[in-house]
Structures are given as structure tokens and as C-alpha cells.
Coordinates of C-alpha atoms in Angstrom, one line a residue:
X1 CA -10.4 63.4 147.2
X2 CA -8.6 61.6 144.4
X3 CA -9.3 58.3 142.8
X4 CA -7.1 55.4 143.7
X5 CA -5.7 54.3 140.4
X6 CA -4.8 50.9 142.0
X7 CA -8.4 50.2 142.9
X8 CA -10.1 47.7 140.7
X9 CA -12.8 49.5 139.0
X10 CA -16.6 48.6 139.5
X11 CA -18.1 46.2 136.7
X12 CA -21.1 48.5 136.7
X13 CA -21.3 51.8 135.0
X14 CA -22.3 54.9 137.2
X15 CA -26.0 54.8 135.8
X16 CA -26.3 51.3 136.7
X17 CA -25.2 52.2 140.2
X18 CA -27.7 55.0 140.3
X19 CA -30.5 52.8 139.3
X20 CA -29.6 50.3 142.2
X21 CA -30.8 53.0 144.4
X22 CA -34.5 53.2 146.0
X23 CA -36.5 55.2 143.4
X24 CA -39.4 57.8 144.2
X25 CA -41.7 58.7 141.3
X26 CA -42.6 62.2 140.8
X27 CA -46.1 61.5 139.6
X28 CA -46.4 58.2 141.4
X29 CA -47.8 56.2 138.3
X30 CA -46.5 52.9 137.3
X31 CA -49.5 51.0 135.8
X32 CA -50.0 49.0 138.7
X33 CA -46.7 47.4 138.2
X34 CA -43.6 47.9 140.6
X35 CA -40.7 50.0 139.4
X36 CA -37.5 48.0 139.6
X37 CA -33.9 49.0 139.0
X38 CA -33.4 48.0 135.5
X39 CA -32.5 50.2 132.8
X40 CA -35.1 48.6 130.8
X41 CA -37.6 49.8 133.4
X42 CA -36.3 53.2 133.7
X43 CA -36.5 53.7 129.9
X44 CA -40.0 52.2 129.6
X45 CA -41.7 53.9 132.5
X46 CA -39.6 57.1 133.5
X47 CA -37.6 58.5 130.7
X48 CA -39.4 61.4 129.1
X49 CA -42.4 60.6 131.2
X50 CA -41.9 62.2 134.6
X51 CA -39.1 63.0 137.1
X52 CA -37.8 60.7 139.5
X53 CA -35.5 60.8 142.5
X54 CA -32.9 57.9 143.3
X55 CA -31.9 58.2 146.9
X56 CA -28.5 57.6 148.1
X57 CA -28.0 54.4 150.2
X58 CA -25.6 56.4 152.6
X59 CA -26.5 57.6 156.0
X60 CA -27.6 61.1 156.0
X61 CA -25.2 62.1 158.9
X62 CA -22.2 60.7 156.9
X63 CA -20.2 63.4 155.1
X64 CA -20.1 61.4 152.0
X65 CA -22.7 58.7 150.9
X66 CA -21.5 55.5 149.4
X67 CA -22.0 56.5 145.9
X68 CA -20.2 59.8 146.5
X69 CA -17.2 57.4 147.3
X70 CA -17.7 55.8 144.2
X71 CA -17.7 59.2 142.3
X72 CA -14.8 60.5 144.2
X73 CA -15.5 64.2 143.9
X74 CA -14.7 66.4 146.8
X75 CA -13.9 70.0 147.6
X76 CA -10.6 69.8 146.3
X77 CA -11.9 69.0 143.1
X78 CA -14.3 71.9 143.1
X79 CA -11.3 74.1 144.0
X80 CA -9.3 72.4 140.9
X81 CA -12.3 73.3 138.8
X82 CA -12.7 76.9 139.6
X83 CA -8.9 77.4 139.3
X84 CA -8.8 75.8 135.7
X85 CA -11.8 78.0 134.8
X86 CA -10.1 81.0 136.0
X87 CA -7.0 80.6 134.5
X88 CA -8.2 79.5 131.1
X89 CA -10.9 82.3 130.9
X90 CA -7.8 84.6 130.8
X91 CA -6.8 83.0 127.5
X92 CA -9.8 83.5 125.5
X93 CA -7.9 83.6 122.4
X94 CA -7.0 79.9 123.0
X95 CA -9.4 77.7 120.8
X96 CA -9.4 75.0 123.5
X97 CA -11.2 77.1 126.4
X98 CA -14.8 77.6 127.0
X99 CA -16.4 80.9 128.2
X100 CA -15.5 81.8 131.8
X101 CA -17.9 80.8 134.8
X102 CA -21.2 82.7 135.2
X103 CA -22.0 84.5 138.5
X104 CA -25.5 84.7 139.8
X105 CA -26.4 86.5 143.0
X106 CA -29.7 85.3 144.4
X107 CA -31.1 84.7 140.9
X108 CA -29.5 87.8 139.5
X109 CA -26.8 87.7 136.8
X110 CA -23.9 89.6 137.4
X111 CA -23.1 91.3 134.2
X112 CA -19.6 92.7 134.7
X113 CA -17.8 90.3 137.1
X114 CA -14.5 91.8 135.9
X115 CA -15.2 95.0 137.6
X116 CA -17.0 93.8 140.6
X117 CA -14.8 90.7 141.4
X118 CA -11.9 90.7 138.7
X119 CA -13.5 87.4 137.8
X120 CA -12.4 86.0 140.8
X121 CA -14.8 83.1 141.7
X122 CA -13.7 83.1 145.4
X123 CA -14.6 86.7 145.8
X124 CA -17.9 86.2 144.1
X125 CA -18.8 83.5 146.5
X126 CA -18.0 85.6 149.5
X127 CA -20.5 88.2 148.1
X128 CA -23.3 85.5 148.1
X129 CA -23.0 84.5 144.4
X130 CA -23.5 81.1 142.8
X131 CA -21.0 80.1 140.2
X132 CA -22.1 78.2 137.0
X133 CA -19.4 76.5 135.0
X134 CA -20.9 75.2 131.8
X135 CA -19.0 72.4 130.4
X136 CA -17.5 71.4 133.5
X137 CA -16.2 68.1 131.9
X138 CA -13.8 70.4 129.9
X139 CA -12.0 71.7 133.2
X140 CA -12.2 68.7 135.4
X141 CA -10.9 65.2 135.2
X142 CA -13.5 63.6 137.6
X143 CA -16.5 65.2 135.8
X144 CA -14.9 64.2 132.3
X145 CA -14.7 60.6 133.3
X146 CA -18.2 60.7 134.8
X147 CA -19.6 62.1 131.4
X148 CA -17.5 59.4 129.5
X149 CA -19.0 56.6 131.8
X150 CA -22.5 58.0 131.3
X151 CA -22.1 57.7 127.7
X152 CA -22.1 54.0 128.0
X153 CA -26.1 54.4 128.6
X154 CA -26.6 57.6 126.9
X155 CA -25.9 58.9 123.3
X156 CA -24.1 62.0 124.5
X157 CA -23.7 63.6 127.9
X158 CA -22.1 66.9 129.0
X159 CA -21.8 68.5 132.5
X160 CA -22.6 71.8 134.2
X161 CA -21.6 72.5 137.5
X162 CA -23.4 74.6 140.2
X163 CA -21.8 76.1 143.4
X164 CA -24.1 77.8 145.7
X165 CA -23.3 79.4 148.9
X166 CA -25.5 78.9 152.2
X167 CA -28.8 80.6 152.1
X168 CA -28.6 81.5 148.4
X169 CA -30.0 80.4 144.9
X170 CA -28.5 80.7 141.3
X171 CA -31.5 81.1 139.0
X172 CA -35.2 81.5 139.2
X173 CA -38.0 78.9 138.2
X174 CA -37.5 77.8 134.6
X175 CA -37.7 74.8 132.1
X176 CA -34.9 73.4 130.0
X177 CA -34.9 72.2 126.6
X178 CA -32.9 68.9 127.6
X179 CA -33.4 66.0 129.8
X180 CA -31.1 66.1 132.9
X181 CA -29.5 63.9 135.7
X182 CA -28.9 66.3 138.5
X183 CA -26.3 64.8 141.1
X184 CA -26.0 66.1 144.2
X185 CA -22.1 66.1 145.3
X186 CA -21.4 67.9 148.2
X187 CA -23.7 70.0 150.6
X188 CA -27.4 69.9 150.3
X189 CA -30.0 71.7 148.2
X190 CA -33.9 72.1 148.2
X191 CA -35.8 71.7 144.9
X192 CA -39.2 72.6 143.6
X193 CA -40.4 70.8 140.6
X194 CA -43.8 72.0 139.5
X195 CA -46.2 69.3 138.1
X196 CA -47.7 71.4 135.3
X197 CA -46.0 71.5 132.3
X198 CA -46.4 74.8 130.3
X199 CA -44.8 73.6 127.1
X200 CA -44.6 69.8 126.2
X201 CA -41.0 69.0 125.1
X202 CA -39.9 72.5 124.5
X203 CA -37.3 73.4 121.9
X204 CA -34.7 76.4 122.7
X205 CA -37.0 79.4 122.2
X206 CA -39.9 77.6 124.1
X207 CA -37.9 77.6 127.5
X208 CA -40.0 79.3 130.1
X209 CA -38.1 81.3 132.7
X210 CA -35.5 82.2 130.2
X211 CA -34.8 85.2 127.5
X212 CA -37.9 86.9 128.9
X213 CA -40.4 84.2 128.5
X214 CA -42.1 84.0 131.5
X215 CA -43.2 81.0 133.7
X216 CA -47.2 81.0 133.6
X217 CA -48.5 81.9 137.2
X218 CA -50.6 78.9 137.0
X219 CA -47.4 76.5 137.1
X220 CA -46.2 78.4 140.2
X221 CA -49.3 78.1 142.3
X222 CA -50.0 74.6 141.0
X223 CA -49.0 71.3 142.4
X224 CA -45.5 70.3 143.0
X225 CA -44.1 66.9 141.8
X226 CA -43.3 64.4 144.6
X227 CA -46.0 66.4 146.7
X228 CA -43.6 68.6 148.3
X229 CA -40.4 70.2 148.1
X230 CA -37.4 67.6 148.1
X231 CA -34.1 67.8 149.6
X232 CA -31.1 66.4 147.8
X233 CA -28.3 65.1 149.9
X234 CA -24.7 63.9 148.5
X235 CA -25.3 60.9 146.4
X236 CA -28.8 61.7 145.6
X237 CA -29.8 62.0 141.9
X238 CA -32.8 63.9 140.3
X239 CA -33.9 62.7 136.9
X240 CA -35.9 65.5 135.2
X241 CA -37.4 65.4 131.6
X242 CA -37.3 68.5 129.4
X243 CA -40.2 70.9 130.0
X244 CA -40.7 70.6 133.5
X245 CA -40.5 73.8 135.6
X246 CA -38.0 73.8 138.4
X247 CA -36.0 75.8 140.8
X248 CA -33.5 74.9 143.7
X249 CA -32.1 76.8 146.5
X250 CA -29.9 76.5 149.8
X251 CA -32.2 78.8 151.5
X252 CA -34.1 76.2 154.0
X253 CA -35.7 76.8 157.2
X254 CA -34.0 73.5 158.3
X255 CA -30.4 74.2 157.4
X256 CA -29.2 77.7 156.4
X257 CA -25.5 76.8 157.0
X258 CA -25.1 74.2 154.1
X259 CA -23.3 75.3 150.7
X260 CA -24.1 73.1 147.6
X261 CA -22.2 71.7 144.9
X262 CA -24.2 69.5 142.3
X263 CA -23.6 68.5 138.7
X264 CA -26.2 68.7 136.3
X265 CA -25.5 66.0 133.3
X266 CA -27.3 67.1 130.1
X267 CA -29.0 65.0 127.6
X268 CA -29.8 66.9 124.7
X269 CA -33.2 65.2 123.8
X270 CA -34.3 68.4 121.9
X271 CA -31.9 67.8 119.2
X272 CA -32.6 64.0 118.7
X273 CA -36.3 64.1 118.1
X274 CA -37.9 63.0 114.8
X275 CA -38.9 66.7 113.8
X276 CA -35.2 67.8 114.0
X277 CA -33.7 64.9 112.6
X278 CA -36.0 64.5 109.8
X279 CA -35.8 68.3 108.7
X280 CA -32.1 68.4 109.0
X281 CA -32.0 65.2 106.8
X282 CA -34.5 66.7 104.2
X283 CA -32.6 69.9 104.0
X284 CA -29.2 67.9 103.5
X285 CA -31.0 65.9 100.6
X286 CA -32.4 68.8 99.1
X287 CA -29.2 70.9 99.3
X288 CA -27.6 68.0 97.1
X289 CA -29.8 69.0 94.3
X290 CA -28.7 72.3 92.5
X291 CA -32.0 73.3 91.3
X292 CA -33.3 73.5 94.9
X293 CA -30.5 75.8 95.8
X294 CA -31.9 78.6 93.7
X295 CA -33.9 81.5 95.1
X296 CA -37.7 81.1 94.4
X297 CA -39.2 83.4 91.7
X298 CA -41.6 85.0 94.3
X299 CA -41.0 89.0 94.9
X300 CA -42.3 92.5 94.6
X301 CA -42.3 92.7 90.9
X302 CA -43.5 90.8 87.6
X303 CA -39.7 90.6 86.2
X304 CA -38.5 89.2 89.5
X305 CA -41.4 86.4 89.5
X306 CA -40.7 85.4 86.0
X307 CA -39.1 81.9 85.8
X308 CA -35.8 82.0 83.8
X309 CA -36.6 78.7 82.5
X310 CA -40.1 79.4 81.2
X311 CA -41.5 83.0 81.2
X312 CA -44.9 81.8 81.6
X313 CA -44.4 79.6 84.7
X314 CA -44.7 82.0 87.6
X315 CA -45.7 82.3 91.1
X316 CA -47.9 79.2 92.4
X317 CA -47.5 77.4 89.3
X318 CA -43.8 77.1 89.5
X319 CA -43.9 76.5 93.4
X320 CA -46.1 73.5 92.9
X321 CA -43.9 72.0 90.3
X322 CA -40.7 72.5 92.5
X323 CA -42.7 71.1 95.6
X324 CA -43.7 67.9 93.7
X325 CA -40.2 67.4 92.3
X326 CA -38.9 68.1 96.0
X327 CA -41.4 65.6 97.5
X328 CA -40.5 63.0 94.8
X329 CA -36.6 63.4 95.7
X330 CA -37.6 63.1 99.5
X331 CA -39.6 60.0 99.0
X332 CA -37.0 58.3 96.9
X333 CA -33.9 59.2 99.0
X334 CA -34.9 59.9 102.8
X335 CA -35.3 56.6 104.5
X336 CA -35.4 55.4 107.9
X337 CA -32.0 54.1 107.6
X338 CA -30.5 57.4 106.4
X339 CA -32.3 59.0 109.4
X340 CA -30.7 56.8 111.7
X341 CA -27.4 57.1 110.0
X342 CA -27.7 60.7 110.4
X343 CA -28.6 60.6 114.0
X344 CA -25.8 58.2 114.9
X345 CA -23.4 60.7 112.9
X346 CA -24.6 63.7 115.0
X347 CA -23.8 61.5 118.1
X348 CA -20.4 60.6 116.9
X349 CA -19.6 64.4 116.1
X350 CA -20.7 65.6 119.5
X351 CA -18.6 62.8 121.3
X352 CA -15.6 63.3 119.1
X353 CA -15.5 67.0 120.0
X354 CA -16.0 66.4 123.7
X355 CA -13.5 63.6 123.7
X356 CA -10.8 65.8 122.5
X357 CA -11.4 68.3 125.6
X358 CA -11.9 65.5 128.0
X359 CA -8.8 63.5 127.1
X360 CA -6.7 66.6 127.3
X361 CA -7.9 67.5 130.8
X362 CA -7.8 63.8 132.1
X363 CA -4.2 63.5 130.6
X364 CA -3.1 66.9 132.4
X365 CA -4.4 65.5 135.6
X366 CA -2.9 62.3 135.7
X367 CA 0.7 63.6 134.4
X368 CA 0.9 66.8 136.0
X369 CA 1.8 66.9 139.8
X370 CA 1.0 70.4 141.6
X371 CA 4.1 72.3 141.5
X372 CA 5.9 73.6 144.5
X373 CA 5.0 77.3 145.1
X374 CA 7.9 79.4 146.6
X375 CA 5.5 82.5 147.1
X376 CA 3.6 83.1 150.3
X377 CA 1.4 86.1 149.0
X378 CA -0.2 86.8 145.8
X379 CA -2.4 84.9 143.1
X380 CA 0.1 81.9 142.7
X381 CA 0.1 81.4 146.5
X382 CA -3.6 81.7 146.7
X383 CA -4.1 78.9 144.1
X384 CA -2.1 76.5 146.4
X385 CA -4.3 76.8 149.6
X386 CA -6.4 74.2 151.2
X387 CA -8.5 73.9 154.3
X388 CA -5.2 72.3 155.8
X389 CA -2.9 75.1 154.9
X390 CA -1.9 77.5 157.7
X391 CA -2.0 81.2 157.3
X392 CA -1.1 84.3 159.2
X393 CA -1.2 88.1 159.0
X394 CA 1.2 89.4 156.2
X395 CA 3.7 91.9 156.9
X396 CA 3.9 95.7 155.4
X397 CA 6.6 94.4 153.0
X398 CA 4.5 91.4 151.9
X399 CA 1.4 93.4 151.4
X400 CA 3.3 96.0 149.3
X401 CA 4.8 93.3 147.2
X402 CA 1.4 92.8 145.6
X403 CA 1.0 94.5 142.2
X404 CA -2.6 95.1 141.2
X405 CA -3.9 95.2 137.9
X406 CA -5.0 98.7 136.5
X407 CA -8.5 99.4 138.0
X408 CA -8.2 96.4 140.6
X409 CA -9.2 97.4 144.1
X410 CA -7.4 95.9 147.1
X411 CA -10.2 94.6 149.1
X412 CA -13.7 92.6 149.1
X413 CA -17.2 92.9 148.8
X414 CA -18.7 90.5 151.3
X415 CA -22.3 89.5 151.8
X416 CA -23.8 91.5 154.8
X417 CA -24.7 88.5 156.8
X418 CA -21.0 87.3 157.2
X419 CA -19.2 90.5 156.7
X420 CA -18.9 91.4 160.3
X421 CA -17.6 87.7 161.3
X422 CA -15.0 87.5 158.6
X423 CA -13.8 91.0 159.1
X424 CA -13.4 90.2 163.0
X425 CA -11.4 87.3 162.1
X426 CA -9.0 89.5 160.0
X427 CA -8.8 92.0 162.7
X428 CA -7.8 89.3 165.3
X429 CA -4.9 88.3 162.9
X430 CA -3.6 91.9 162.7
X431 CA -3.7 92.1 166.4
X432 CA -1.1 89.3 166.8
X433 CA 1.3 88.9 163.8
X434 CA 2.9 85.7 165.2
X435 CA -0.7 84.2 165.1
X436 CA -0.9 81.1 162.5
X437 CA -4.1 79.1 162.1
X438 CA -5.3 76.5 159.6
X439 CA -7.8 77.7 157.3
X440 CA -10.3 75.2 158.6
X441 CA -9.8 76.5 162.2
X442 CA -10.0 80.2 161.4
X443 CA -13.4 80.4 163.2
X444 CA -11.6 79.6 166.6
X445 CA -9.8 82.9 166.1
X446 CA -13.1 84.8 167.4
X447 CA -14.1 82.0 170.0
X448 CA -13.6 84.4 172.9
X449 CA -15.1 87.5 171.4
X450 CA -18.4 88.0 173.4
X451 CA -19.2 91.3 171.7
X452 CA -19.6 89.6 168.1
X453 CA -23.1 89.1 166.9
X454 CA -23.1 85.1 166.3
X455 CA -26.4 85.0 164.5
X456 CA -25.0 84.0 161.1
X457 CA -22.1 82.2 162.3
X458 CA -23.5 78.9 160.9
X459 CA -23.1 80.4 157.4
X460 CA -19.5 80.5 157.7
X461 CA -19.1 77.0 156.1
X462 CA -15.5 75.4 155.5
X463 CA -15.5 76.6 151.9
X464 CA -16.4 80.2 152.8
X465 CA -13.3 80.1 154.9
X466 CA -11.2 78.7 152.2
X467 CA -12.6 81.4 149.8
X468 CA -11.9 84.1 152.3
X469 CA -8.2 82.9 152.9
X470 CA -7.5 82.6 149.2
X471 CA -8.8 86.3 148.5
X472 CA -6.8 87.5 151.6
X473 CA -3.5 85.8 150.3
X474 CA -4.1 87.0 146.9
X475 CA -4.5 90.6 147.9
X476 CA -1.8 90.4 150.5
X477 CA -3.8 90.7 153.5
X478 CA -2.5 87.1 154.7
X479 CA 0.5 85.3 154.0
X480 CA 0.8 81.4 154.0
X481 CA 3.0 79.6 156.7
X482 CA 2.8 76.3 155.2
X483 CA 0.7 74.7 152.3

């Protein structure tokens, strides 16, 4: 869904709209005072204190909530995001690109996506992989605009995107070193946020559940925030301070058929605290004094430990003099105003860098129209497919026209639960070369097959059909009738 440029923009920012929704506190303490929907209340009672959910005002049975319509992000935008990531990751020498998407299969990172899936996110999705796009605001115009909007409230924001297939999850339980706003965009996801915080306000190397640092069992067996697992629907927003352990999944006993696409807007609070800003400022201040740049005369031999300025001034004596001089320099030059200026300079640097990438993707989105594609099979043709595109089985000549890269296999690895259904769809196509179907109607091809096990038919979501059709067109198994 595309934004309507003629539409008069709301006078409220995105975060103001979020705060207008009903708020559920994770720990349910408010000092006896009601939690109102003002930004002042959020920053006084919730910010850096406890998680909270801002529930959408839309109806649960609607495909999009009221707030989602305001955000204007749909599956078409998800496809555009994945297309741009896939194309830009093949040009890693370009200084403007970010690393390629990450693939996770039921919590396990895929170390070699090129070998398994030719780095094709649609092929990976069919094999039950979740796809994580870091800095999605550098690849998607709608996401870039959302980050710019949120920076009316927060000093700096960037976005990571998470696409998870039905009955799957991306990563295991972990804590982050930043505060986040989790915005559920499409589908639904079940979250567990643990009440026991193992490390208060962690820094990068203190994040449990990452880089071999285990989550304490006492956390995982302890109570949950909100007193339960919580499900996020389109338009719901979960605020989570850094340090709270959490995990999310589409594996739910209530609905296995829903994929999920959510955006995590990261707010790098670990980099804005006094210990970091003060230490950075002190380092900059002392670096401006030449004598403090010299190596300290503390080492393995007497000769190394002799000061060049005074042969009698060694070890602790010299170090104490240096420390006294350094402290005098710090006390005379490091002021609260300097700290504030340095912090604001850090905000500016991050925003300036991000704006360069975001402005570029917004400009491309607004000026470039989708080019007409004359191909009906192959990579370029697959990029044009939507749920409304019509496809048919390809001819032998069309299949043979596809030239694969060296080492690339002509075929798919598909998750066990859906493999037989998708292969049956393709087999039915091959029986009738004249049969054409819209991508969104491909399930209808197997309606009359009484022998097919339909246990997992609900896991064939629309996005699964789109991924399947895109891969079949790219590899030459299907051809496009009309876009």
C-alpha cells in the first residue's frame, strides 16, 4: 500500500499517535496515579523503567488497524524491501550499501546462505527461515520516513525489520543493549518478556543470549511481564527498555497460519548514558594535551621505567604526578555544558549519516516508477511478481533459457510441513500447460485433490504463495502470463 501524496498529513507525530492508544504496563505500578497518554507521562513513568504495550484501536478481524493505515506499510513494501536488500547486497563494494539480510531457521543462524539459497530471501522463507534486515530504514522509503518522524521525539532512531513465516521464530531469548519500540506491521506474533532483569542497563558485551553469554535459568523459569504471553496484532506497539530478556514466535496454539512482519525501532540508550559520554569527553580532553599521549613508564625493566624528564621519578611517583595533572585538567575543562555539547554532537553525527541514506532511498522511491519487464521467466521477471500476477507452467524452451550461476542448483529446499502441498500445486500446473492462475489463487489448484494431506494447508499463507511463485519464475518452472 502506497502513501497518498495528496493526503494532508496529520499534525501529530507517529509517537503521539502511539501514545493515544490504550496502554498496558508490564509491571503494573504507577504510584497510584493513572497513566495518561502524554509524552511527559511516558518519559516520567515508563521510559527506561518497564515495558508497556500500546494496543491498536483497530478491530482484530480487520486486515489493518487504524494506526497501520496511518503507517501505510503493506506486503508490497515488504517485497520492495527484500528486493532492494537482495540487489544491493550483491554490490558490497558500493559504500552506500549495508550488509545483506540475515537468515535464521528456528533460532539457528544460517552461516552460508549463498550455498543453501543463493542468498534469495524468498527461497529461505520457504524453508522456514526468518529474515532480519538491519537498518531497514536504508532500504525502505516508508521505514525511512517513520524513523525521521520518530526523531521528532527521540534523539536518534534506526530500524531493523523481522519477517517470520508461520510456525517459526527468528532468535532465542536474549536481552538488548538499547531501548526499542516493536511495531507489529503485518500478521501477528506471540511475545514472552521476562520480569527478572539479569543485568541492569547492559552494554554491548553484557547482553545475555548473545555471543555465548547465556540467559540465567532463573530468568527463564521466573515470572513474565504482563503476567502472561502477549500477542501483538497489526498496529500494536511494545516498548521495551534495554536489559529485559524477551523472545517472540509465530508458533502459537491459537493460530499457526499467520506470518509476521514487525519493525524494531532501536534507541541507542547505552551510548547516551553519563558513564559513556563522560569517559568519551575525558578521553578527548586528555588527548588534547601532548604529555598525556605518551606511553606511561611502567614496564618490565628499570631502564623502561625511568622517566626521560627525571631519572629519579619512576613508577608510582611519576604516575601520581600525571594523575594529579590530569585531574586538574579534567576539573578545569570538563563541564556539564561540554558534556551536553558532545552528546548533541553525537546525535547530529548519527542523524547526518542516516539522513544521507534515507534521503537517497526516499528520493528513489518517489521519482522511480517500476520499469516494465518484457521477460516472463528469470530473475528480472520474478522481481515484478505480486499476488495479483498471473502465472502458468513454463515451456521447455523457457526453462532452458535460464542460465544459472556456477554451482547454483535448479530447485528449492522447502520446509517439511508445506513441501508436499507446494509440489502438488506445481505438479497440477504441469498437467495442464494452458492453466493460468493468479498467485493469490494458487491454493485453488489443489482443491479437488482428495488424496492430499491438508493438515498443514493453513500454513500456506499468501506470502508463502508469493515466495513460491517468485522462486519458480526465477528458476524457470513457471512463467508470467501478466504482471
